[in-house]
Amino acid sequence: MKMTRAIIVEPRTAGRRKLKEGLEKAGLEVFAEAEWGEEVGRAQVVVLGPSVEEPAKVARKVRARLPGALVLLAREEPGKAPGFADGVLPLPVSAKDLQVRLPELVKLRTLSRGAPARKGRSAGVAEVVRLPSEGLLDPLTQFYAFPHFKDLVFVEVKRSRRYGLPLALALVAFDALPVQVDRGLREQLNGGLALAIRRSLRDTDFPVQYSPDRVLLLLPHTDLAGAQTVARRVCERVARSSLAFDDQVLRPTVSVGLSALAPGRDESFSDMVRQAQRSLDAARAAGGNRVEMLAETAGLEAGS
């Protein structure tokens, strides 16, 4: 199914405008409404804004009117898509992210609808078996899961190397905390980091959940100076935050290691990740809460 038209449902005027701008940048024809009504036209995508009251109820109305449409819930807070939605649209909207995300969500929805139905709680009611979207997205951060996204990363590196285009990577990880980090605290930290990253990235950047404790930022058409600007924004946003945990107020920080394609060097994605990891290790060893670029990767002074 080709995605050409979208409907936005968002009560707030400013929210509708921002959503409309983001979806139009992704190449969609967009119709924005304050509320869902029977007179609303047809579309392949319906986005429910963050101010929509009773979004599950609205989603049911959407599916009754447009059974083939993809229903997305727009929100700032990272997290798994609720059962009534096909996916989450992270805010602020990234056109580049959306162009990749939509086709993958369509594939997942198609697979889930092709799975055998099971009986629901009400007798005789068939319930669609939804396949988990973890193959595409990390369920907490909603960043791309690396095992699924790695082919695109490899292609982007090869393309940049072939045509001499700038490309940078940033590897982001939390610095040590004065408490034991259990699963609950890890989820709080990763959720806050995801929000800080979303607010720091540009429209063309890709956040990837590289491992449980590391986020990889793929920055196409970006040299190290540009990557440093993005990385500093992430560090500064996290450093301004605080987190209540076991009667303590924690002030987490992150370190970022950078690498970039060097002109005339036949570097692979693995080479770039190793360079970024070494830079990250150096940033942590220097005290954390900083961006580091090793001299071998930069052609600039190391550290920042």
PDB file of C-alpha atoms in Angstrom:
ATOM      1  CA  MET A   1       0.000   0.000   0.000  1.00  0.00           C
ATOM      2  CA  LYS A   2       1.470   3.307  -1.085  1.00  0.00           C
ATOM      3  CA  MET A   3       1.271   6.114   1.466  1.00  0.00           C
ATOM      4  CA  THR A   4       0.192   9.369  -0.186  1.00  0.00           C
ATOM      5  CA  ARG A   5      -2.480  10.921   2.037  1.00  0.00           C
ATOM      6  CA  ALA A   6      -2.741  11.424   5.791  1.00  0.00           C
ATOM      7  CA  ILE A   7      -5.362  12.742   8.188  1.00  0.00           C
ATOM      8  CA  ILE A   8      -4.359  14.416  11.444  1.00  0.00           C
ATOM      9  CA  VAL A   9      -6.758  14.551  14.380  1.00  0.00           C
ATOM     10  CA  GLU A  10      -5.536  17.037  16.986  1.00  0.00           C
ATOM     11  CA  PRO A  11      -7.712  19.471  18.987  1.00  0.00           C
ATOM     12  CA  ARG A  12      -4.995  22.097  19.474  1.00  0.00           C
ATOM     13  CA  THR A  13      -4.291  24.458  16.596  1.00  0.00           C
ATOM     14  CA  ALA A  14      -0.540  24.680  17.231  1.00  0.00           C
ATOM     15  CA  GLY A  15      -0.277  20.908  17.507  1.00  0.00           C
ATOM     16  CA  ARG A  16      -2.141  20.399  14.239  1.00  0.00           C
ATOM     17  CA  ARG A  17       0.136  22.869  12.483  1.00  0.00           C
ATOM     18  CA  LYS A  18       3.349  21.186  13.664  1.00  0.00           C
ATOM     19  CA  LEU A  19       2.116  17.724  12.774  1.00  0.00           C
ATOM     20  CA  LYS A  20       0.962  18.918   9.365  1.00  0.00           C
ATOM     21  CA  GLU A  21       4.330  20.509   8.609  1.00  0.00           C
ATOM     22  CA  GLY A  22       6.201  17.324   9.561  1.00  0.00           C
ATOM     23  CA  LEU A  23       4.009  15.013   7.499  1.00  0.00           C
ATOM     24  CA  GLU A  24       4.080  17.312   4.482  1.00  0.00           C
ATOM     25  CA  LYS A  25       7.887  17.322   4.580  1.00  0.00           C
ATOM     26  CA  ALA A  26       7.674  13.531   4.296  1.00  0.00           C
ATOM     27  CA  GLY A  27       5.794  13.970   1.008  1.00  0.00           C
ATOM     28  CA  LEU A  28       2.253  13.287   2.221  1.00  0.00           C
ATOM     29  CA  GLU A  29      -0.885  15.177   1.296  1.00  0.00           C
ATOM     30  CA  VAL A  30      -2.254  16.134   4.707  1.00  0.00           C
ATOM     31  CA  PHE A  31      -5.700  17.041   6.019  1.00  0.00           C
ATOM     32  CA  ALA A  32      -5.815  18.319   9.599  1.00  0.00           C
ATOM     33  CA  GLU A  33      -8.963  18.141  11.735  1.00  0.00           C
ATOM     34  CA  ALA A  34      -9.733  19.176  15.308  1.00  0.00           C
ATOM     35  CA  GLU A  35     -11.838  16.042  15.818  1.00  0.00           C
ATOM     36  CA  TRP A  36     -12.814  12.894  13.975  1.00  0.00           C
ATOM     37  CA  GLY A  37     -16.097  13.029  12.067  1.00  0.00           C
ATOM     38  CA  GLU A  38     -17.943  10.998   9.479  1.00  0.00           C
ATOM     39  CA  GLU A  39     -17.348  13.736   6.920  1.00  0.00           C
ATOM     40  CA  VAL A  40     -13.573  13.224   7.108  1.00  0.00           C
ATOM     41  CA  GLY A  41     -12.139  12.076   3.776  1.00  0.00           C
ATOM     42  CA  ARG A  42     -10.121   8.987   2.936  1.00  0.00           C
ATOM     43  CA  ALA A  43      -6.434   8.430   3.702  1.00  0.00           C
ATOM     44  CA  GLN A  44      -3.856   5.680   4.160  1.00  0.00           C
ATOM     45  CA  VAL A  45      -2.536   7.125   7.444  1.00  0.00           C
ATOM     46  CA  VAL A  46      -4.414   8.621  10.381  1.00  0.00           C
ATOM     47  CA  VAL A  47      -2.392  10.346  13.096  1.00  0.00           C
ATOM     48  CA  LEU A  48      -4.000  10.926  16.493  1.00  0.00           C
ATOM     49  CA  GLY A  49      -2.390  13.926  18.159  1.00  0.00           C
ATOM     50  CA  PRO A  50      -1.236  14.010  21.792  1.00  0.00           C
ATOM     51  CA  SER A  51      -4.222  16.128  22.888  1.00  0.00           C
ATOM     52  CA  VAL A  52      -6.886  13.738  21.588  1.00  0.00           C
ATOM     53  CA  GLU A  53      -9.158  12.623  24.426  1.00  0.00           C
ATOM     54  CA  GLU A  54      -9.963   8.907  24.576  1.00  0.00           C
ATOM     55  CA  PRO A  55      -7.666   7.987  21.670  1.00  0.00           C
ATOM     56  CA  ALA A  56      -8.710   4.320  21.837  1.00  0.00           C
ATOM     57  CA  LYS A  57     -12.321   5.314  21.198  1.00  0.00           C
ATOM     58  CA  VAL A  58     -11.303   7.574  18.304  1.00  0.00           C
ATOM     59  CA  ALA A  59      -9.129   4.785  16.864  1.00  0.00           C
ATOM     60  CA  ARG A  60     -12.139   2.447  16.797  1.00  0.00           C
ATOM     61  CA  LYS A  61     -14.113   5.044  14.850  1.00  0.00           C
ATOM     62  CA  VAL A  62     -11.221   5.458  12.424  1.00  0.00           C
ATOM     63  CA  ARG A  63     -11.029   1.711  11.791  1.00  0.00           C
ATOM     64  CA  ALA A  64     -14.790   1.506  11.260  1.00  0.00           C
ATOM     65  CA  ARG A  65     -14.596   4.264   8.647  1.00  0.00           C
ATOM     66  CA  LEU A  66     -11.158   3.459   7.156  1.00  0.00           C
ATOM     67  CA  PRO A  67     -10.377  -0.211   7.916  1.00  0.00           C
ATOM     68  CA  GLY A  68      -7.242  -0.216   5.776  1.00  0.00           C
ATOM     69  CA  ALA A  69      -5.659   2.916   7.256  1.00  0.00           C
ATOM     70  CA  LEU A  70      -2.551   2.884   9.427  1.00  0.00           C
ATOM     71  CA  VAL A  71      -3.375   4.432  12.823  1.00  0.00           C
ATOM     72  CA  LEU A  72      -0.479   6.173  14.582  1.00  0.00           C
ATOM     73  CA  LEU A  73      -0.414   7.780  18.013  1.00  0.00           C
ATOM     74  CA  ALA A  74       1.723  10.943  18.122  1.00  0.00           C
ATOM     75  CA  ARG A  75       3.451  11.610  21.442  1.00  0.00           C
ATOM     76  CA  GLU A  76       6.650  12.952  22.953  1.00  0.00           C
ATOM     77  CA  GLU A  77       7.102  10.294  25.614  1.00  0.00           C
ATOM     78  CA  PRO A  78       8.892   7.192  24.317  1.00  0.00           C
ATOM     79  CA  GLY A  79       7.164   3.868  24.772  1.00  0.00           C
ATOM     80  CA  LYS A  80       5.491   0.915  23.147  1.00  0.00           C
ATOM     81  CA  ALA A  81       2.459   1.508  20.940  1.00  0.00           C
ATOM     82  CA  PRO A  82      -0.838   0.795  22.735  1.00  0.00           C
ATOM     83  CA  GLY A  83      -2.964  -2.029  21.380  1.00  0.00           C
ATOM     84  CA  PHE A  84      -5.377   0.239  19.533  1.00  0.00           C
ATOM     85  CA  ALA A  85      -2.630   1.821  17.392  1.00  0.00           C
ATOM     86  CA  ASP A  86      -0.375   0.391  14.686  1.00  0.00           C
ATOM     87  CA  GLY A  87       2.567   2.414  15.954  1.00  0.00           C
ATOM     88  CA  VAL A  88       3.868   5.514  17.687  1.00  0.00           C
ATOM     89  CA  LEU A  89       4.849   8.682  15.829  1.00  0.00           C
ATOM     90  CA  PRO A  90       7.600  10.259  17.967  1.00  0.00           C
ATOM     91  CA  LEU A  91       7.470  14.022  18.401  1.00  0.00           C
ATOM     92  CA  PRO A  92       8.856  16.227  17.048  1.00  0.00           C
ATOM     93  CA  VAL A  93       8.167  14.639  13.665  1.00  0.00           C
ATOM     94  CA  SER A  94      11.207  13.774  11.550  1.00  0.00           C
ATOM     95  CA  ALA A  95      10.357  13.547   7.848  1.00  0.00           C
ATOM     96  CA  LYS A  96      13.307  11.252   7.113  1.00  0.00           C
ATOM     97  CA  ASP A  97      12.386   8.994  10.020  1.00  0.00           C
ATOM     98  CA  LEU A  98       8.767   8.873   8.859  1.00  0.00           C
ATOM     99  CA  GLN A  99       9.725   7.924   5.304  1.00  0.00           C
ATOM    100  CA  VAL A 100      11.518   4.857   6.668  1.00  0.00           C
ATOM    101  CA  ARG A 101       9.070   4.068   9.476  1.00  0.00           C
ATOM    102  CA  LEU A 102       5.808   4.044   7.488  1.00  0.00           C
ATOM    103  CA  PRO A 103       6.651   1.255   5.003  1.00  0.00           C
ATOM    104  CA  GLU A 104       7.995  -0.923   7.818  1.00  0.00           C
ATOM    105  CA  LEU A 105       4.872  -0.415   9.931  1.00  0.00           C
ATOM    106  CA  VAL A 106       2.739  -1.337   6.928  1.00  0.00           C
ATOM    107  CA  LYS A 107       4.714  -4.579   6.567  1.00  0.00           C
ATOM    108  CA  LEU A 108       4.245  -5.394  10.251  1.00  0.00           C
ATOM    109  CA  ARG A 109       0.523  -4.658  10.096  1.00  0.00           C
ATOM    110  CA  THR A 110       0.151  -6.793   6.963  1.00  0.00           C
ATOM    111  CA  LEU A 111       1.945  -9.685   8.659  1.00  0.00           C
ATOM    112  CA  SER A 112      -0.169  -9.372  11.791  1.00  0.00           C
ATOM    113  CA  ARG A 113      -3.400  -9.390   9.805  1.00  0.00           C
ATOM    114  CA  GLY A 114      -2.213 -12.429   7.907  1.00  0.00           C
ATOM    115  CA  ALA A 115      -1.671 -14.344  11.153  1.00  0.00           C
ATOM    116  CA  PRO A 116      -4.380 -16.737  12.379  1.00  0.00           C
ATOM    117  CA  ALA A 117      -7.171 -15.106  14.355  1.00  0.00           C
ATOM    118  CA  ARG A 118      -7.893 -16.174  17.915  1.00  0.00           C
ATOM    119  CA  LYS A 119     -11.044 -15.913  19.943  1.00  0.00           C
ATOM    120  CA  GLY A 120     -11.513 -12.723  21.903  1.00  0.00           C
ATOM    121  CA  ARG A 121     -13.107 -12.380  25.319  1.00  0.00           C
ATOM    122  CA  SER A 122     -16.559 -12.121  23.790  1.00  0.00           C
ATOM    123  CA  ALA A 123     -17.809 -15.385  22.311  1.00  0.00           C
ATOM    124  CA  GLY A 124     -17.511 -15.578  18.570  1.00  0.00           C
ATOM    125  CA  VAL A 125     -15.408 -12.414  18.262  1.00  0.00           C
ATOM    126  CA  ALA A 126     -12.193 -12.929  16.317  1.00  0.00           C
ATOM    127  CA  GLU A 127      -9.212 -10.906  17.516  1.00  0.00           C
ATOM    128  CA  VAL A 128      -6.325 -10.041  15.221  1.00  0.00           C
ATOM    129  CA  VAL A 129      -3.053 -11.526  16.422  1.00  0.00           C
ATOM    130  CA  ARG A 130      -0.609  -8.635  16.364  1.00  0.00           C
ATOM    131  CA  LEU A 131       3.003  -9.498  15.822  1.00  0.00           C
ATOM    132  CA  PRO A 132       5.412  -7.622  18.097  1.00  0.00           C
ATOM    133  CA  SER A 133       7.078  -4.578  16.518  1.00  0.00           C
ATOM    134  CA  GLU A 134      10.301  -5.100  18.427  1.00  0.00           C
ATOM    135  CA  GLY A 135      11.901  -6.349  15.202  1.00  0.00           C
ATOM    136  CA  LEU A 136      11.700  -2.813  13.856  1.00  0.00           C
ATOM    137  CA  LEU A 137      11.606  -0.587  16.938  1.00  0.00           C
ATOM    138  CA  ASP A 138      12.907  -0.790  20.467  1.00  0.00           C
ATOM    139  CA  PRO A 139       9.726  -1.099  22.584  1.00  0.00           C
ATOM    140  CA  LEU A 140      10.819   1.540  25.108  1.00  0.00           C
ATOM    141  CA  THR A 141      12.733   4.191  23.178  1.00  0.00           C
ATOM    142  CA  GLN A 142      10.984   3.650  19.820  1.00  0.00           C
ATOM    143  CA  PHE A 143      14.410   3.973  18.189  1.00  0.00           C
ATOM    144  CA  TYR A 144      15.260   1.609  15.369  1.00  0.00           C
ATOM    145  CA  ALA A 145      16.452  -1.768  16.632  1.00  0.00           C
ATOM    146  CA  PHE A 146      19.917  -2.367  15.220  1.00  0.00           C
ATOM    147  CA  PRO A 147      19.391  -5.993  14.083  1.00  0.00           C
ATOM    148  CA  HIS A 148      16.539  -4.825  11.859  1.00  0.00           C
ATOM    149  CA  PHE A 149      18.062  -1.526  10.763  1.00  0.00           C
ATOM    150  CA  LYS A 150      21.657  -2.581  10.142  1.00  0.00           C
ATOM    151  CA  ASP A 151      21.222  -3.164   6.399  1.00  0.00           C
ATOM    152  CA  LEU A 152      20.175   0.450   5.894  1.00  0.00           C
ATOM    153  CA  VAL A 153      23.145   1.618   7.978  1.00  0.00           C
ATOM    154  CA  PHE A 154      25.570  -0.438   5.892  1.00  0.00           C
ATOM    155  CA  VAL A 155      24.071   0.915   2.653  1.00  0.00           C
ATOM    156  CA  GLU A 156      24.318   4.506   3.902  1.00  0.00           C
ATOM    157  CA  VAL A 157      27.994   4.061   4.776  1.00  0.00           C
ATOM    158  CA  LYS A 158      28.774   2.494   1.389  1.00  0.00           C
ATOM    159  CA  ARG A 159      26.893   5.232  -0.452  1.00  0.00           C
ATOM    160  CA  SER A 160      28.672   8.018   1.415  1.00  0.00           C
ATOM    161  CA  ARG A 161      32.054   6.386   0.820  1.00  0.00           C
ATOM    162  CA  ARG A 162      31.377   5.852  -2.884  1.00  0.00           C
ATOM    163  CA  TYR A 163      30.275   9.416  -3.601  1.00  0.00           C
ATOM    164  CA  GLY A 164      32.561  11.179  -1.144  1.00  0.00           C
ATOM    165  CA  LEU A 165      29.676  12.404   1.026  1.00  0.00           C
ATOM    166  CA  PRO A 166      30.246  13.332   4.672  1.00  0.00           C
ATOM    167  CA  LEU A 167      28.867  10.903   7.235  1.00  0.00           C
ATOM    168  CA  ALA A 168      29.310  10.770  11.000  1.00  0.00           C
ATOM    169  CA  LEU A 169      28.378   8.382  13.793  1.00  0.00           C
ATOM    170  CA  ALA A 170      27.778   9.200  17.444  1.00  0.00           C
ATOM    171  CA  LEU A 171      27.732   6.545  20.159  1.00  0.00           C
ATOM    172  CA  VAL A 172      25.876   7.688  23.293  1.00  0.00           C
ATOM    173  CA  ALA A 173      25.968   6.037  26.728  1.00  0.00           C
ATOM    174  CA  PHE A 174      25.244   7.015  30.316  1.00  0.00           C
ATOM    175  CA  ASP A 175      28.103   7.769  32.663  1.00  0.00           C
ATOM    176  CA  ALA A 176      28.409   5.844  35.937  1.00  0.00           C
ATOM    177  CA  LEU A 177      25.810   6.583  38.622  1.00  0.00           C
ATOM    178  CA  PRO A 178      26.269   6.412  42.414  1.00  0.00           C
ATOM    179  CA  VAL A 179      23.552   3.727  42.694  1.00  0.00           C
ATOM    180  CA  GLN A 180      23.035   0.212  41.395  1.00  0.00           C
ATOM    181  CA  VAL A 181      21.170   0.419  38.088  1.00  0.00           C
ATOM    182  CA  ASP A 182      18.390  -2.167  38.064  1.00  0.00           C
ATOM    183  CA  ARG A 183      15.891  -2.803  35.294  1.00  0.00           C
ATOM    184  CA  GLY A 184      13.395  -0.213  36.524  1.00  0.00           C
ATOM    185  CA  LEU A 185      15.997   2.540  36.748  1.00  0.00           C
ATOM    186  CA  ARG A 186      17.449   1.541  33.377  1.00  0.00           C
ATOM    187  CA  GLU A 187      14.026   1.974  31.789  1.00  0.00           C
ATOM    188  CA  GLN A 188      13.621   5.421  33.345  1.00  0.00           C
ATOM    189  CA  LEU A 189      17.072   6.461  32.164  1.00  0.00           C
ATOM    190  CA  ASN A 190      16.574   5.174  28.631  1.00  0.00           C
ATOM    191  CA  GLY A 191      13.170   6.812  28.379  1.00  0.00           C
ATOM    192  CA  GLY A 192      14.615  10.175  29.398  1.00  0.00           C
ATOM    193  CA  LEU A 193      17.573   9.779  27.048  1.00  0.00           C
ATOM    194  CA  ALA A 194      15.253   8.944  24.156  1.00  0.00           C
ATOM    195  CA  LEU A 195      13.331  12.162  24.708  1.00  0.00           C
ATOM    196  CA  ALA A 196      16.538  14.224  24.925  1.00  0.00           C
ATOM    197  CA  ILE A 197      17.830  12.684  21.707  1.00  0.00           C
ATOM    198  CA  ARG A 198      14.559  13.201  19.826  1.00  0.00           C
ATOM    199  CA  ARG A 199      14.632  16.884  20.741  1.00  0.00           C
ATOM    200  CA  SER A 200      18.261  17.237  19.669  1.00  0.00           C
ATOM    201  CA  LEU A 201      18.294  15.500  16.292  1.00  0.00           C
ATOM    202  CA  ARG A 202      17.796  17.082  12.911  1.00  0.00           C
ATOM    203  CA  ASP A 203      15.285  15.919  10.355  1.00  0.00           C
ATOM    204  CA  THR A 204      17.829  13.763   8.487  1.00  0.00           C
ATOM    205  CA  ASP A 205      19.347  11.933  11.481  1.00  0.00           C
ATOM    206  CA  PHE A 206      18.586   8.348  12.526  1.00  0.00           C
ATOM    207  CA  PRO A 207      18.602   7.136  16.164  1.00  0.00           C
ATOM    208  CA  VAL A 208      19.367   3.410  16.517  1.00  0.00           C
ATOM    209  CA  GLN A 209      19.207   1.310  19.708  1.00  0.00           C
ATOM    210  CA  TYR A 210      22.604  -0.294  19.157  1.00  0.00           C
ATOM    211  CA  SER A 211      22.617  -2.235  22.444  1.00  0.00           C
ATOM    212  CA  PRO A 212      20.676  -2.087  25.736  1.00  0.00           C
ATOM    213  CA  ASP A 213      22.996   0.627  27.076  1.00  0.00           C
ATOM    214  CA  ARG A 214      24.151   2.406  23.901  1.00  0.00           C
ATOM    215  CA  VAL A 215      22.395   4.511  21.294  1.00  0.00           C
ATOM    216  CA  LEU A 216      23.945   4.968  17.868  1.00  0.00           C
ATOM    217  CA  LEU A 217      23.181   8.154  15.950  1.00  0.00           C
ATOM    218  CA  LEU A 218      23.612   7.890  12.187  1.00  0.00           C
ATOM    219  CA  LEU A 219      24.226  11.401  10.845  1.00  0.00           C
ATOM    220  CA  PRO A 220      24.182  11.494   7.011  1.00  0.00           C
ATOM    221  CA  HIS A 221      25.663  14.482   5.156  1.00  0.00           C
ATOM    222  CA  THR A 222      27.372  15.536   8.388  1.00  0.00           C
ATOM    223  CA  ASP A 223      31.033  16.233   9.111  1.00  0.00           C
ATOM    224  CA  LEU A 224      32.568  16.023  12.569  1.00  0.00           C
ATOM    225  CA  ALA A 225      31.869  19.664  13.365  1.00  0.00           C
ATOM    226  CA  GLY A 226      28.176  19.102  12.673  1.00  0.00           C
ATOM    227  CA  ALA A 227      28.170  15.854  14.636  1.00  0.00           C
ATOM    228  CA  GLN A 228      29.793  17.623  17.559  1.00  0.00           C
ATOM    229  CA  THR A 229      26.986  20.194  17.594  1.00  0.00           C
ATOM    230  CA  VAL A 230      24.325  17.464  17.716  1.00  0.00           C
ATOM    231  CA  ALA A 231      26.204  15.507  20.393  1.00  0.00           C
ATOM    232  CA  ARG A 232      26.656  18.561  22.600  1.00  0.00           C
ATOM    233  CA  ARG A 233      22.921  19.252  22.447  1.00  0.00           C
ATOM    234  CA  VAL A 234      22.238  15.721  23.683  1.00  0.00           C
ATOM    235  CA  CYS A 235      24.760  16.057  26.535  1.00  0.00           C
ATOM    236  CA  GLU A 236      23.382  19.418  27.607  1.00  0.00           C
ATOM    237  CA  ARG A 237      19.758  18.265  27.603  1.00  0.00           C
ATOM    238  CA  VAL A 238      20.536  15.196  29.701  1.00  0.00           C
ATOM    239  CA  ALA A 239      22.713  17.188  32.131  1.00  0.00           C
ATOM    240  CA  ARG A 240      19.806  19.573  32.795  1.00  0.00           C
ATOM    241  CA  SER A 241      17.535  16.701  33.831  1.00  0.00           C
ATOM    242  CA  SER A 242      17.048  15.013  37.192  1.00  0.00           C
ATOM    243  CA  LEU A 243      15.516  11.731  38.299  1.00  0.00           C
ATOM    244  CA  ALA A 244      13.959  10.738  41.631  1.00  0.00           C
ATOM    245  CA  PHE A 245      15.045   7.264  42.742  1.00  0.00           C
ATOM    246  CA  ASP A 246      14.881   5.650  46.211  1.00  0.00           C
ATOM    247  CA  ASP A 247      14.629   8.964  48.088  1.00  0.00           C
ATOM    248  CA  GLN A 248      17.521  10.356  46.060  1.00  0.00           C
ATOM    249  CA  VAL A 249      17.661  12.896  43.282  1.00  0.00           C
ATOM    250  CA  LEU A 250      19.927  11.595  40.546  1.00  0.00           C
ATOM    251  CA  ARG A 251      21.451  13.853  37.919  1.00  0.00           C
ATOM    252  CA  PRO A 252      22.494  11.526  35.115  1.00  0.00           C
ATOM    253  CA  THR A 253      24.961  12.530  32.429  1.00  0.00           C
ATOM    254  CA  VAL A 254      26.017  10.959  29.153  1.00  0.00           C
ATOM    255  CA  SER A 255      29.202  10.754  27.160  1.00  0.00           C
ATOM    256  CA  VAL A 256      29.349  10.683  23.374  1.00  0.00           C
ATOM    257  CA  GLY A 257      32.015   9.221  21.116  1.00  0.00           C
ATOM    258  CA  LEU A 258      32.212  10.414  17.513  1.00  0.00           C
ATOM    259  CA  SER A 259      33.649   9.076  14.282  1.00  0.00           C
ATOM    260  CA  ALA A 260      33.371  10.111  10.651  1.00  0.00           C
ATOM    261  CA  LEU A 261      34.292   8.925   7.195  1.00  0.00           C
ATOM    262  CA  ALA A 262      37.729  10.264   6.409  1.00  0.00           C
ATOM    263  CA  PRO A 263      38.352  11.389   2.800  1.00  0.00           C
ATOM    264  CA  GLY A 264      40.443   8.885   0.882  1.00  0.00           C
ATOM    265  CA  ARG A 265      40.142   6.121   3.509  1.00  0.00           C
ATOM    266  CA  ASP A 266      38.231   2.931   2.738  1.00  0.00           C
ATOM    267  CA  GLU A 267      36.479   2.650   6.097  1.00  0.00           C
ATOM    268  CA  SER A 268      33.635   0.258   6.837  1.00  0.00           C
ATOM    269  CA  PHE A 269      30.754   0.664   9.256  1.00  0.00           C
ATOM    270  CA  SER A 270      32.588  -1.627  11.689  1.00  0.00           C
ATOM    271  CA  ASP A 271      35.653   0.628  11.508  1.00  0.00           C
ATOM    272  CA  MET A 272      33.524   3.668  12.283  1.00  0.00           C
ATOM    273  CA  VAL A 273      31.826   1.981  15.242  1.00  0.00           C
ATOM    274  CA  ARG A 274      35.198   0.931  16.692  1.00  0.00           C
ATOM    275  CA  GLN A 275      36.433   4.506  16.382  1.00  0.00           C
ATOM    276  CA  ALA A 276      33.277   5.846  18.018  1.00  0.00           C
ATOM    277  CA  GLN A 277      33.613   3.292  20.836  1.00  0.00           C
ATOM    278  CA  ARG A 278      37.230   4.296  21.486  1.00  0.00           C
ATOM    279  CA  SER A 279      36.170   7.936  21.533  1.00  0.00           C
ATOM    280  CA  LEU A 280      33.335   7.082  23.947  1.00  0.00           C
ATOM    281  CA  ASP A 281      35.738   5.224  26.245  1.00  0.00           C
ATOM    282  CA  ALA A 282      38.059   8.248  26.192  1.00  0.00           C
ATOM    283  CA  ALA A 283      35.178  10.586  27.071  1.00  0.00           C
ATOM    284  CA  ARG A 284      34.214   8.457  30.056  1.00  0.00           C
ATOM    285  CA  ALA A 285      37.833   8.140  31.199  1.00  0.00           C
ATOM    286  CA  ALA A 286      38.137  11.935  31.097  1.00  0.00           C
ATOM    287  CA  GLY A 287      35.288  12.315  33.589  1.00  0.00           C
ATOM    288  CA  GLY A 288      32.181  11.922  31.461  1.00  0.00           C
ATOM    289  CA  ASN A 289      29.516  14.431  30.481  1.00  0.00           C
ATOM    290  CA  ARG A 290      31.472  15.298  27.349  1.00  0.00           C
ATOM    291  CA  VAL A 291      31.884  14.686  23.642  1.00  0.00           C
ATOM    292  CA  GLU A 292      35.131  13.107  22.466  1.00  0.00           C
ATOM    293  CA  MET A 293      36.674  12.796  19.019  1.00  0.00           C
ATOM    294  CA  LEU A 294      39.936  10.902  18.901  1.00  0.00           C
ATOM    295  CA  ALA A 295      42.556  12.594  16.755  1.00  0.00           C
ATOM    296  CA  GLU A 296      42.742   9.614  14.389  1.00  0.00           C
ATOM    297  CA  THR A 297      39.056  10.038  13.526  1.00  0.00           C
ATOM    298  CA  ALA A 298      38.827  13.763  13.475  1.00  0.00           C
ATOM    299  CA  GLY A 299      41.522  15.747  11.803  1.00  0.00           C
ATOM    300  CA  LEU A 300      40.573  18.098  14.640  1.00  0.00           C
ATOM    301  CA  GLU A 301      41.692  18.414  18.224  1.00  0.00           C
ATOM    302  CA  ALA A 302      40.483  15.567  20.406  1.00  0.00           C
ATOM    303  CA  GLY A 303      37.918  16.251  23.067  1.00  0.00           C
ATOM    304  CA  SER A 304      35.461  19.032  23.646  1.00  0.00           C
TER     305      SER A 304
END
